[in-house]
Every structure is written in C-alpha cells, then in structure tokens.
Tab-separated table of C-alpha atoms in Angstrom:
chain	number	residue	atom	x	y	z
A	1	MET	CA	-9.346	-22.734	-20.306
A	2	LYS	CA	-8.830	-20.460	-17.313
A	3	LYS	CA	-6.006	-21.431	-14.983
A	4	SER	CA	-6.027	-20.322	-11.377
A	5	LEU	CA	-2.972	-18.785	-9.766
A	6	ARG	CA	-2.723	-21.767	-7.399
A	7	VAL	CA	-2.520	-24.223	-10.327
A	8	ARG	CA	0.112	-22.086	-12.018
A	9	ILE	CA	2.250	-21.885	-8.894
A	10	VAL	CA	2.071	-25.642	-8.232
A	11	SER	CA	2.662	-26.487	-11.898
A	12	THR	CA	5.642	-24.160	-12.046
A	13	PHE	CA	7.117	-25.749	-8.913
A	14	ILE	CA	6.710	-29.306	-10.238
A	15	ILE	CA	8.183	-28.383	-13.622
A	16	ILE	CA	11.160	-26.739	-11.924
A	17	VAL	CA	11.722	-29.789	-9.684
A	18	LEU	CA	11.479	-32.263	-12.574
A	19	ALA	CA	13.724	-30.152	-14.771
A	20	SER	CA	16.212	-29.938	-11.907
A	21	LEU	CA	16.183	-33.715	-11.483
A	22	PHE	CA	16.763	-34.356	-15.169
A	23	LEU	CA	19.516	-31.781	-15.285
A	24	SER	CA	21.098	-33.230	-12.147
A	25	PHE	CA	21.107	-36.747	-13.610
A	26	GLY	CA	22.459	-35.468	-16.894
A	27	ILE	CA	25.205	-33.407	-15.308
A	28	THR	CA	26.085	-36.245	-12.913
A	29	SER	CA	26.321	-38.741	-15.768
A	30	LEU	CA	28.431	-36.367	-17.814
A	31	PHE	CA	30.663	-35.701	-14.862
A	32	SER	CA	30.997	-39.412	-14.152
A	33	GLU	CA	31.899	-40.246	-17.716
A	34	ARG	CA	34.600	-37.637	-17.814
A	35	LYS	CA	35.956	-37.446	-14.310
A	36	VAL	CA	34.812	-40.183	-12.006
A	37	THR	CA	35.847	-43.843	-12.226
A	38	LEU	CA	35.883	-46.734	-9.775
A	39	GLU	CA	39.290	-47.971	-10.892
A	40	GLN	CA	41.261	-46.555	-8.011
A	41	GLN	CA	38.749	-47.900	-5.479
A	42	PHE	CA	38.898	-51.359	-7.091
A	43	LEU	CA	42.694	-51.383	-7.019
A	44	THR	CA	42.817	-50.256	-3.392
A	45	ILE	CA	40.346	-52.911	-2.273
A	46	THR	CA	42.200	-55.576	-4.236
A	47	GLY	CA	45.542	-54.601	-2.705
A	48	ASP	CA	44.074	-54.758	0.812
A	49	ILE	CA	42.567	-58.217	0.149
A	50	ALA	CA	45.917	-59.463	-1.214
A	51	THR	CA	47.629	-58.243	1.942
A	52	LEU	CA	44.977	-59.968	4.055
A	53	LEU	CA	45.444	-63.275	2.202
A	54	ASP	CA	49.193	-62.985	2.479
A	55	LEU	CA	48.805	-62.763	6.254
A	56	THR	CA	46.301	-65.637	6.322
A	57	ASP	CA	47.293	-69.285	6.599
A	58	PRO	CA	46.944	-70.974	3.155
A	59	ASP	CA	44.453	-73.467	4.614
A	60	GLN	CA	42.166	-70.638	5.760
A	61	ARG	CA	42.145	-68.682	2.540
A	62	ASP	CA	39.027	-70.417	1.207
A	63	LYS	CA	37.078	-69.297	4.281
A	64	VAL	CA	38.226	-65.711	3.714
A	65	MET	CA	37.063	-65.933	0.094
A	66	ASP	CA	33.679	-67.289	1.231
A	67	ILE	CA	33.258	-64.314	3.559
A	68	LEU	CA	34.192	-61.901	0.760
A	69	SER	CA	31.602	-63.501	-1.522
A	70	ASP	CA	28.911	-62.208	0.815
A	71	TYR	CA	29.998	-58.750	-0.320
A	72	HIS	CA	29.929	-59.705	-4.036
A	73	ILE	CA	33.724	-60.109	-4.159
A	74	TYR	CA	34.765	-63.426	-5.656
A	75	GLY	CA	38.370	-64.611	-5.842
A	76	ALA	CA	40.759	-67.406	-6.696
A	77	VAL	CA	44.477	-68.038	-6.211
A	78	ILE	CA	46.125	-69.515	-9.285
A	79	LYS	CA	49.547	-70.521	-10.536
A	80	GLU	CA	50.831	-70.329	-14.045
A	81	GLY	CA	49.287	-73.084	-16.172
A	82	SER	CA	46.412	-73.816	-13.748
A	83	GLU	CA	42.714	-73.621	-14.663
A	84	LEU	CA	41.549	-70.037	-15.100
A	85	PRO	CA	38.408	-68.753	-13.278
A	86	PHE	CA	35.743	-66.324	-14.507
A	87	SER	CA	36.125	-67.439	-18.168
A	88	LEU	CA	39.471	-65.728	-18.436
A	89	THR	CA	41.922	-66.510	-21.192
A	90	GLU	CA	45.649	-67.016	-21.082
A	91	THR	CA	46.096	-63.760	-22.920
A	92	LYS	CA	44.291	-61.787	-20.248
A	93	VAL	CA	46.111	-63.343	-17.299
A	94	SER	CA	49.578	-63.384	-18.895
A	95	PRO	CA	50.444	-59.927	-17.481
A	96	LEU	CA	50.135	-61.443	-13.985
A	97	PHE	CA	52.982	-63.852	-14.557
A	98	GLN	CA	55.065	-61.350	-16.460
A	99	SER	CA	54.908	-58.612	-13.854
A	100	THR	CA	57.919	-58.066	-11.670
A	101	THR	CA	55.934	-56.264	-8.953
A	102	SER	CA	53.010	-57.185	-6.752
A	103	GLU	CA	50.859	-54.132	-7.699
A	104	PRO	CA	47.209	-54.915	-8.610
A	105	LEU	CA	46.261	-54.605	-12.269
A	106	PHE	CA	43.094	-54.926	-14.311
A	107	LEU	CA	42.584	-58.040	-16.382
A	108	ASP	CA	39.742	-56.634	-18.478
A	109	ILE	CA	40.063	-53.741	-20.850
A	110	GLU	CA	36.873	-51.851	-19.942
A	111	LYS	CA	37.269	-48.286	-18.826
A	112	GLY	CA	34.987	-45.876	-16.994
A	113	PRO	CA	32.510	-46.366	-14.172
A	114	ASN	CA	31.869	-50.114	-14.727
A	115	PRO	CA	30.643	-51.754	-11.445
A	116	VAL	CA	31.991	-55.234	-12.453
A	117	ARG	CA	35.776	-55.582	-12.789
A	118	LEU	CA	38.397	-58.371	-12.934
A	119	ILE	CA	41.599	-57.543	-11.080
A	120	GLY	CA	44.739	-59.563	-10.482
A	121	VAL	CA	47.570	-59.309	-7.978
A	122	PRO	CA	50.819	-61.046	-9.062
A	123	ASN	CA	52.991	-63.048	-6.649
A	124	ILE	CA	50.913	-62.484	-3.514
A	125	ASP	CA	53.028	-64.731	-1.282
A	126	ASN	CA	56.395	-64.731	-3.081
A	127	SER	CA	55.649	-68.272	-4.304
A	128	GLY	CA	54.508	-67.375	-7.799
A	129	SER	CA	50.776	-67.531	-6.891
A	130	SER	CA	48.547	-64.791	-8.187
A	131	LEU	CA	45.204	-63.562	-6.890
A	132	ILE	CA	42.310	-62.940	-9.247
A	133	LEU	CA	39.260	-61.044	-7.923
A	134	LYS	CA	35.915	-60.403	-9.520
A	135	MET	CA	34.189	-57.420	-7.887
A	136	ASP	CA	30.500	-56.940	-8.669
A	137	PHE	CA	28.942	-53.820	-7.136
A	138	THR	CA	25.988	-53.817	-9.519
A	139	GLY	CA	23.472	-54.779	-6.821
A	140	PHE	CA	24.815	-52.174	-4.432
A	141	LEU	CA	24.596	-49.441	-7.051
A	142	GLU	CA	21.054	-50.477	-8.000
A	143	ILE	CA	19.994	-50.308	-4.354
A	144	MET	CA	21.554	-46.861	-4.021
A	145	GLN	CA	19.799	-45.680	-7.176
A	146	ARG	CA	16.468	-46.978	-5.889
A	147	ILE	CA	17.014	-45.257	-2.559
A	148	LEU	CA	17.918	-42.066	-4.380
A	149	LEU	CA	14.852	-42.244	-6.622
A	150	VAL	CA	12.541	-42.986	-3.676
A	151	GLY	CA	14.108	-40.105	-1.751
A	152	LEU	CA	13.636	-37.738	-4.669
A	153	PHE	CA	10.043	-38.894	-5.107
A	154	ILE	CA	9.362	-38.262	-1.410
A	155	VAL	CA	10.976	-34.839	-1.714
A	156	LEU	CA	8.726	-34.134	-4.708
A	157	LEU	CA	5.607	-35.164	-2.765
A	158	ILE	CA	6.533	-33.177	0.319
A	159	GLY	CA	7.544	-30.195	-1.805
A	160	SER	CA	4.262	-30.350	-3.738
A	161	PHE	CA	2.293	-30.437	-0.493
A	162	LEU	CA	4.240	-27.507	0.922
A	163	ILE	CA	3.882	-25.517	-2.289
A	164	LEU	CA	0.125	-26.161	-2.149
A	165	LEU	CA	0.067	-24.610	1.297
A	166	ALA	CA	2.204	-21.729	0.085
A	167	ALA	CA	-0.027	-21.285	-2.967
A	168	HIS	CA	-3.061	-21.067	-0.688
A	169	TYR	CA	-1.265	-18.439	1.385
A	170	ILE	CA	-0.478	-16.469	-1.783
A	171	VAL	CA	-3.805	-16.928	-3.574
A	172	GLU	CA	-6.110	-16.318	-0.597
A	173	PRO	CA	-5.453	-12.539	-0.358
A	174	VAL	CA	-5.731	-12.253	-4.148
A	175	LYS	CA	-9.144	-13.922	-4.013
A	176	ARG	CA	-10.175	-11.557	-1.226
A	177	LEU	CA	-9.072	-8.593	-3.300
A	178	THR	CA	-10.971	-9.905	-6.322
A	179	SER	CA	-14.124	-10.396	-4.256
A	180	ALA	CA	-13.821	-6.920	-2.747
A	181	ALA	CA	-13.271	-5.369	-6.196
A	182	LYS	CA	-16.394	-7.094	-7.522
A	183	GLU	CA	-18.340	-5.859	-4.513
A	184	MET	CA	-17.096	-2.337	-5.154
A	185	ALA	CA	-18.093	-2.629	-8.815
A	186	THR	CA	-21.704	-3.094	-7.699
A	187	GLY	CA	-21.573	0.338	-6.069
A	188	ASN	CA	-20.695	-0.640	-2.509
A	189	LEU	CA	-17.834	1.743	-1.736
A	190	THR	CA	-17.879	0.940	1.988
A	191	VAL	CA	-16.109	-2.411	1.493
A	192	ARG	CA	-12.769	-2.680	3.322
A	193	LEU	CA	-10.231	-5.477	3.738
A	194	LYS	CA	-9.109	-6.350	7.260
A	195	HIS	CA	-5.697	-7.980	7.563
A	196	LYS	CA	-2.588	-8.295	9.705
A	197	LYS	CA	-0.110	-8.867	6.920
A	198	LYS	CA	3.131	-6.898	6.833
A	199	ASP	CA	4.301	-8.068	3.407
A	200	GLU	CA	3.560	-6.913	-0.140
A	201	PHE	CA	0.021	-8.302	0.069
A	202	GLY	CA	-0.529	-6.196	3.171
A	203	GLU	CA	0.633	-3.125	1.250
A	204	LEU	CA	-1.670	-4.060	-1.616
A	205	MET	CA	-4.654	-4.384	0.728
A	206	ASP	CA	-3.798	-1.064	2.391
A	207	SER	CA	-3.659	0.531	-1.056
A	208	PHE	CA	-7.026	-1.019	-1.902
A	209	ASN	CA	-8.557	0.347	1.315
A	210	HIS	CA	-7.071	3.780	0.604
A	211	MET	CA	-8.451	3.654	-2.942
A	212	ALA	CA	-11.890	2.699	-1.604
A	213	SER	CA	-11.791	5.587	0.880
A	214	GLU	CA	-10.821	8.059	-1.826
A	215	LEU	CA	-13.522	6.734	-4.154
A	216	GLN	CA	-16.049	7.094	-1.362
A	217	LYS	CA	-14.974	10.717	-0.846
A	218	ILE	CA	-15.200	11.385	-4.582
A	219	ASP	CA	-18.634	9.787	-4.719
A	220	LYS	CA	-19.760	11.955	-1.801
A	221	MET	CA	-18.372	15.015	-3.569
A	222	ARG	CA	-20.226	13.996	-6.713
A	223	GLU	CA	-23.478	13.638	-4.821
A	224	ASP	CA	-22.953	16.988	-3.131
A	225	PHE	CA	-22.039	18.552	-6.474
A	226	VAL	CA	-25.193	17.275	-8.159
A	227	SER	CA	-27.278	18.382	-5.193
A	228	ASN	CA	-25.708	21.851	-5.150
A	229	VAL	CA	-26.026	22.303	-8.906
A	230	SER	CA	-29.654	21.236	-8.744
A	231	HIS	CA	-30.280	23.704	-5.924
A	232	GLU	CA	-28.405	26.547	-7.603
A	233	ILE	CA	-30.317	26.009	-10.842
A	234	GLN	CA	-33.677	25.318	-9.263
A	235	SER	CA	-33.672	28.427	-7.053
A	236	PRO	CA	-33.540	31.067	-9.835
A	237	ILE	CA	-35.789	28.985	-12.085
A	238	THR	CA	-38.408	28.901	-9.325
A	239	SER	CA	-38.219	32.688	-8.946
A	240	ILE	CA	-38.413	33.230	-12.709
A	241	ARG	CA	-41.367	30.851	-13.045
A	242	GLY	CA	-43.242	32.403	-10.121
A	243	PHE	CA	-42.826	36.007	-11.239
A	244	THR	CA	-43.627	35.291	-14.914
A	245	VAL	CA	-46.816	33.446	-13.927
A	246	ALA	CA	-47.768	36.302	-11.593
A	247	ILE	CA	-47.190	38.896	-14.342
A	248	ARG	CA	-49.046	36.767	-16.906
A	249	ASP	CA	-52.055	36.293	-14.630
A	250	GLY	CA	-52.173	39.979	-13.686
A	251	ILE	CA	-51.467	39.324	-10.003
A	252	ILE	CA	-48.673	41.907	-9.979
A	253	PRO	CA	-49.891	45.431	-10.735
A	254	ALA	CA	-48.540	47.118	-13.838
A	255	ASP	CA	-46.696	49.764	-11.842
A	256	ARG	CA	-44.674	47.073	-10.049
A	257	GLN	CA	-44.010	44.805	-12.997
A	258	LYS	CA	-40.758	46.596	-13.875
A	259	GLU	CA	-39.367	45.807	-10.442
A	260	HIS	CA	-40.192	42.114	-10.826
A	261	LEU	CA	-38.880	42.030	-14.368
A	262	GLU	CA	-35.574	43.340	-12.984
A	263	ILE	CA	-35.549	40.427	-10.519
A	264	ILE	CA	-36.185	38.012	-13.384
A	265	TYR	CA	-33.316	39.610	-15.312
A	266	GLN	CA	-30.944	39.295	-12.348
A	267	GLU	CA	-31.904	35.629	-11.915
A	268	THR	CA	-31.145	34.949	-15.581
A	269	LEU	CA	-27.757	36.612	-15.092
A	270	ARG	CA	-27.225	34.369	-12.080
A	271	LEU	CA	-28.061	31.299	-14.172
A	272	SER	CA	-25.739	32.475	-16.942
A	273	LYS	CA	-22.922	33.048	-14.462
A	274	LEU	CA	-23.479	29.622	-12.923
A	275	SER	CA	-23.425	28.038	-16.387
A	276	ASP	CA	-20.192	29.845	-17.275
A	277	HIS	CA	-18.538	28.728	-14.033
A	278	LEU	CA	-19.623	25.123	-14.451
A	279	LEU	CA	-18.317	25.056	-18.017
A	280	ARG	CA	-15.038	26.638	-16.892
A	281	LEU	CA	-14.612	24.064	-14.113
A	282	ALA	CA	-15.444	21.176	-16.457
A	283	SER	CA	-12.906	22.479	-18.957
A	284	LEU	CA	-10.236	22.908	-16.255
A	285	ASP	CA	-10.901	19.391	-14.970
A	286	SER	CA	-10.314	17.933	-18.416
A	287	GLU	CA	-6.890	17.400	-19.938
A	288	HIS	CA	-7.745	19.456	-23.002
A	289	HIS	CA	-8.303	22.914	-21.551
A	290	PRO	CA	-6.607	25.592	-23.693
A	291	TYR	CA	-3.356	26.593	-22.024
A	292	HIS	CA	-1.230	29.294	-23.634
A	293	PRO	CA	1.542	30.566	-21.356
A	294	VAL	CA	3.106	33.865	-22.396
A	295	LYS	CA	5.509	36.260	-20.743
A	296	TYR	CA	3.885	39.458	-19.406
A	297	ARG	CA	4.137	41.994	-16.572
A	298	LEU	CA	2.260	40.732	-13.503
A	299	ASP	CA	2.133	44.174	-11.865
A	300	GLU	CA	0.416	45.667	-14.921
A	301	GLN	CA	-2.163	42.877	-14.929
A	302	LEU	CA	-2.996	43.486	-11.253
A	303	ARG	CA	-3.386	47.262	-11.830
A	304	ARG	CA	-5.735	46.622	-14.755
A	305	VAL	CA	-7.942	44.185	-12.775
A	306	ILE	CA	-8.184	46.659	-9.884
A	307	LEU	CA	-9.042	49.453	-12.296
A	308	VAL	CA	-11.821	47.387	-13.879
A	309	ALA	CA	-13.269	46.771	-10.399
A	310	GLU	CA	-13.193	50.471	-9.514
A	311	PRO	CA	-17.001	50.916	-9.598
A	312	LEU	CA	-17.340	48.145	-7.009
A	313	TRP	CA	-14.794	49.457	-4.495
A	314	THR	CA	-15.711	53.126	-4.922
A	315	GLU	CA	-19.356	52.229	-4.215
A	316	LYS	CA	-18.293	50.957	-0.759
A	317	ASN	CA	-15.749	53.770	-0.303
A	318	LEU	CA	-12.860	51.330	0.047
A	319	ASP	CA	-9.194	52.341	0.073
A	320	ILE	CA	-6.985	50.291	-2.267
A	321	GLU	CA	-3.345	50.178	-1.203
A	322	LEU	CA	-0.905	48.851	-3.779
A	323	ASP	CA	2.698	47.793	-3.332
A	324	LEU	CA	3.623	46.413	-6.749
A	325	GLN	CA	6.964	45.783	-8.406
A	326	ALA	CA	7.835	45.322	-12.035
A	327	CYS	CA	7.910	41.577	-12.436
A	328	PRO	CA	7.599	39.526	-15.635
A	329	VAL	CA	6.029	36.062	-15.292
A	330	LYS	CA	5.221	33.296	-17.749
A	331	ALA	CA	1.632	32.068	-17.447
A	332	ASP	CA	-1.681	31.961	-19.261
A	333	HIS	CA	-2.659	35.635	-19.203
A	334	ASP	CA	-6.429	35.141	-19.456
A	335	LEU	CA	-6.589	32.372	-16.858
A	336	PHE	CA	-4.611	34.312	-14.266
A	337	GLU	CA	-6.734	37.385	-14.896
A	338	GLN	CA	-9.692	35.221	-13.830
A	339	VAL	CA	-7.811	34.379	-10.588
A	340	TRP	CA	-7.180	38.043	-9.704
A	341	GLN	CA	-10.763	39.013	-10.592
A	342	ASN	CA	-12.181	36.332	-8.302
A	343	LEU	CA	-9.886	37.167	-5.378
A	344	ILE	CA	-10.244	40.950	-5.625
A	345	ASN	CA	-14.017	40.809	-6.146
A	346	ASN	CA	-14.294	38.559	-3.081
A	347	ALA	CA	-12.203	41.028	-1.065
A	348	ILE	CA	-14.513	43.860	-2.142
A	349	LYS	CA	-17.664	41.824	-1.535
A	350	TYR	CA	-16.782	40.837	2.031
A	351	SER	CA	-15.224	44.151	3.108
A	352	ASP	CA	-17.264	46.587	5.143
A	353	GLU	CA	-17.726	50.150	3.929
A	354	ASP	CA	-14.740	52.452	4.425
A	355	GLY	CA	-12.499	49.401	4.690
A	356	VAL	CA	-9.039	48.806	3.233
A	357	ILE	CA	-7.805	46.310	0.627
A	358	GLU	CA	-4.074	45.732	0.226
A	359	VAL	CA	-2.427	44.183	-2.837
A	360	ILE	CA	1.254	43.532	-2.153
A	361	MET	CA	3.912	41.799	-4.248
A	362	GLU	CA	6.985	40.113	-2.806
A	363	VAL	CA	9.655	39.186	-5.358
A	364	ASN	CA	12.790	37.088	-4.885
A	365	ASP	CA	15.019	34.991	-7.136
A	366	LEU	CA	12.750	31.931	-6.944
A	367	ALA	CA	9.161	33.207	-6.938
A	368	VAL	CA	6.784	36.125	-6.699
A	369	ARG	CA	4.146	36.140	-3.961
A	370	VAL	CA	0.979	38.213	-4.310
A	371	HIS	CA	-0.915	39.001	-1.073
A	372	ILE	CA	-4.519	40.252	-1.339
A	373	THR	CA	-5.721	41.331	2.111
A	374	ASP	CA	-9.063	42.767	3.185
A	375	THR	CA	-10.397	44.138	6.473
A	376	GLY	CA	-13.707	42.301	6.338
A	377	LYS	CA	-15.285	40.119	8.985
A	378	GLY	CA	-12.921	37.216	8.231
A	379	ILE	CA	-13.587	33.503	7.822
A	380	PRO	CA	-14.389	31.246	10.809
A	381	GLU	CA	-11.613	28.727	11.483
A	382	ILE	CA	-14.028	25.822	11.006
A	383	ASP	CA	-14.746	26.987	7.433
A	384	LEU	CA	-11.146	27.577	6.308
A	385	PRO	CA	-10.434	23.959	5.185
A	386	HIS	CA	-13.500	24.045	2.900
A	387	ILE	CA	-13.447	27.447	1.239
A	388	PHE	CA	-11.963	26.025	-1.981
A	389	ASP	CA	-14.615	23.299	-2.193
A	390	ARG	CA	-17.148	23.694	-4.954
A	391	PHE	CA	-20.390	25.443	-3.951
A	392	TYR	CA	-19.076	26.042	-0.447
A	393	MET	CA	-20.212	29.407	0.916
A	394	VAL	CA	-19.355	30.741	4.372
A	395	ASP	CA	-22.287	33.150	4.396
A	396	LYS	CA	-24.830	31.605	2.045
A	397	ALA	CA	-27.451	34.287	2.433
A	398	ARG	CA	-25.017	37.097	1.636
A	399	SER	CA	-23.332	35.202	-1.189
A	400	GLN	CA	-26.590	34.418	-2.947
A	401	SER	CA	-27.865	37.963	-2.530
A	402	ASP	CA	-24.671	39.179	-4.217
A	403	GLY	CA	-25.047	36.649	-7.043
A	404	GLY	CA	-22.419	34.250	-5.714
A	405	ASN	CA	-22.552	30.504	-6.200
A	406	GLY	CA	-19.496	29.197	-4.320
A	407	LEU	CA	-17.467	28.382	-7.439
A	408	GLY	CA	-15.131	31.371	-7.694
A	409	LEU	CA	-12.434	30.137	-5.305
A	410	SER	CA	-12.655	26.618	-6.747
A	411	ILE	CA	-11.931	28.019	-10.189
A	412	ALA	CA	-9.077	30.152	-8.829
A	413	ARG	CA	-7.405	27.183	-7.133
A	414	LYS	CA	-7.841	25.001	-10.228
A	415	ILE	CA	-6.141	27.620	-12.412
A	416	VAL	CA	-3.307	28.105	-9.907
A	417	GLU	CA	-2.692	24.335	-9.690
A	418	LEU	CA	-2.775	24.079	-13.488
A	419	HIS	CA	0.265	26.399	-13.498
A	420	ASP	CA	2.033	24.385	-10.748
A	421	CYS	CA	1.623	27.377	-8.472
A	422	LYS	CA	0.285	27.614	-4.935
A	423	ILE	CA	-2.610	29.456	-3.263
A	424	GLU	CA	-2.950	29.860	0.504
A	425	VAL	CA	-5.353	31.631	2.838
A	426	LYS	CA	-5.054	33.062	6.322
A	427	SER	CA	-7.945	34.627	8.152
A	428	THR	CA	-8.823	35.980	11.579
A	429	GLU	CA	-12.500	36.248	12.352
A	430	GLY	CA	-13.465	39.890	12.851
A	431	LYS	CA	-10.213	41.247	11.369
A	432	GLY	CA	-10.004	40.131	7.758
A	433	THR	CA	-8.609	37.629	5.280
A	434	CYS	CA	-5.393	37.328	3.265
A	435	PHE	CA	-5.044	35.214	0.115
A	436	THR	CA	-1.491	34.526	-1.084
A	437	VAL	CA	-0.633	33.248	-4.563
A	438	SER	CA	2.942	32.032	-5.161
A	439	ILE	CA	4.229	31.923	-8.760
A	440	PRO	CA	7.644	30.360	-9.509
A	441	LEU	CA	9.937	32.465	-11.667
C-alpha cells in the first residue's frame, strides 16, 4: 500500500510523541523510586502541625483537626495506654512513648513515594501526649495525574494539528514538482514552477526550472540537428537524382555528360564527408570513443599538417608564416591532427588570394598555446557565439560550394574538450580571424 509523504510525516510525529511520553513516564518512575520520596515533606508538615497544636488551646484542638481533615490530614492526640486510632498496634506506637525528643517519626514501615503515611510526634505539649497523623494525598496525586494526562493529550492533539499544517507545507511543493515532472514527461518542456520560497524547496524548484530550460534548449538543438542533417543529405541526393535521370533520359548531350558526372561524383564525396563527420561526432559524444594519449612533438605535427595542405595554400598563393618551438605534449595524436587539419583548412578556405596565414606557438611552464591566424574577411560579431554549433555556417553559399557542412569546428571543439583543453576565437570583420588552442603541459 502506497503511503503519502504527509501520512509518513504525521505518523512519525505521533510515534515520536508517544515514545517520548512513555519514556518520560518510565524515567520519572525510575527516578522517583530511586531518588524522590515524600518522607521529608510528611515529616515537615507533621512538625508544623504539632507546633500549631502546641500553641492552640486544648479545647480548640478538635476544631483544628476538623479543618485539617478537609485537606485529607487526620489526627488524634493520645496518651500511653489510651485507645489507638487508625488500627494501630501497641508495637507501632511504642516508639512514641520511648522517644526522648519531640521529633516526628513514621509509625509505618513503608518506604518510597507512598502517598498515605502514619506519623507520630512524641510529647507535643510536655505532658506526655503524643500526636498521631494520617496523611492521605492519594486524591491529590490522582487529580494531578489526570491533569497531566489531559494536558499531554491536548498537547498531542494540538501538535498533530500543527504537524498536519506543516506536512501540507512540505508536501505541497513536492506534489507540484511531481505534477510538473509528469507534464514534462508528456513532451511539454515549457512547464515552469512559479514560487517565492527561499528555502531548500525553492532551490529544488529553481533547479527544476533550470533543468526544464536546458532540456528545452537540447530539444531545440535536436530539432535543428535533424533538420540540418535532412537538408545536408537531401541537397546532394536531389542533385544526384536529377542529373542521373537527365543522363538516363538523354536530356544531357553526350559531350556534356562528363561534366555532370563530375558533379555527381563531387556530391557523393560530399555525402561521404558528411557521413564521416556525423559518425565522428556521434563517437565523440559517446563515452566509448577510442582515446589513446601518447607523448609526441607538437611542432612536428603542425609542420606535417601544413605540408599536407600545401596544394591548397599554394593554389591561392598564400604565405605561411611559422613560429614553432620544440614542445612535447601528451594527447591523442590522431584526434589532434584532425583539429589542426580543420583549423588550417578553414584558414585557407576563408583567406583571400595572396593572403597570409600565421601559425605561432607560445610555450610556458603550464601550457602551450597555438595561434592560427588568417587575413580573411573575418567573422561578424553576431556569428561568433555560434561558430562551434553543429551545421552553423557563416557564409552558407561559400561553405557549401567548397564542400563544407558546418561540422568541422564542432568536431574540433569536441576533441579539444575531450582532452580537457581549451579553444578560443577572436575575429575582426574585414581583417581576419585567430583561433587559439591551449594545451596543458
């Protein structure tokens, strides 16, 4: 059977209260048995009454005793050999007539917190008369116990009512969170919780709202990703389909078919490149991507990547300026080679003819920083926050004509983050762009 949080809170409170009551009674009883007795109080009261009777005229003593009986204190003044009250025996009262002082003494042998006691005071008026008192506080103690029990019961009722209110205060935000979570599970990521709480529940609701916002962003990214992938795949497929149908149906003359076959070939390369990039991103996103860090010379790797790209930068008559230092790093060699290829190819792609590309290394005791700077047209400030987003292209027409798909920088950043490194970009429109990769040593 499912128990609500409210029921658990109230039940816990009641159990704690009841357990506390039982423990209190038990501890009180134990304490009373060991430490607390009424003997001293009985003796004090008896001594005061004896003094009062000693000061009272013998003819008025009966009236005093009648008044004391209203307080459950009964007494009698006896002499040796007279009739004994309260069913006492000669043996029990003999200490009264043998005592040489007038100090009160108990005539019964019971010990402990007994509310009914028989006490005698020898020679109360120096005439040989002794006072015997029977004190019965049973009724008083019963009344006090009833008052105590009623008070505890009222405390339990009031406490239960207050804990119900407190439970509602505690459970209500939990129920709101549960309802919002169920709403979100249906696909509604716009749900938010409004509140004015400053406690832990307020923090929990703020965290829920932040989670919902992040999920909404991720969902939007997913939708954009699917849309972009569909577009990137559909565009070359449409070209391939159109040209193959035209060639098959004889619409394109034979002397121009080679040109269109080249276009079909380039589109297949574009699809293959897109497929490779998507697989690389999916692998990097997973927790099982192969990662094999080794120690190697970073400067040699950069020289090799630039050398491989020589046909691209010589075609545009670009000057490559290098300022490299011998620097060993520990990283995944193949993955970082992908980073440098993407960054350098981008610098070549977006540089104008006769431009300059600089590759500079800065090395200190903590890290090595690699700056790759071009003299291209730069990136507009509005586009800078998005250049690492998947499928984001500043100049879509130029990127697609060059076979780009907007995934290169996303892959580069993913690889850099996988190594706990950092990639930054600075750009001035019309002057060029600088990418900086920082690698801890």
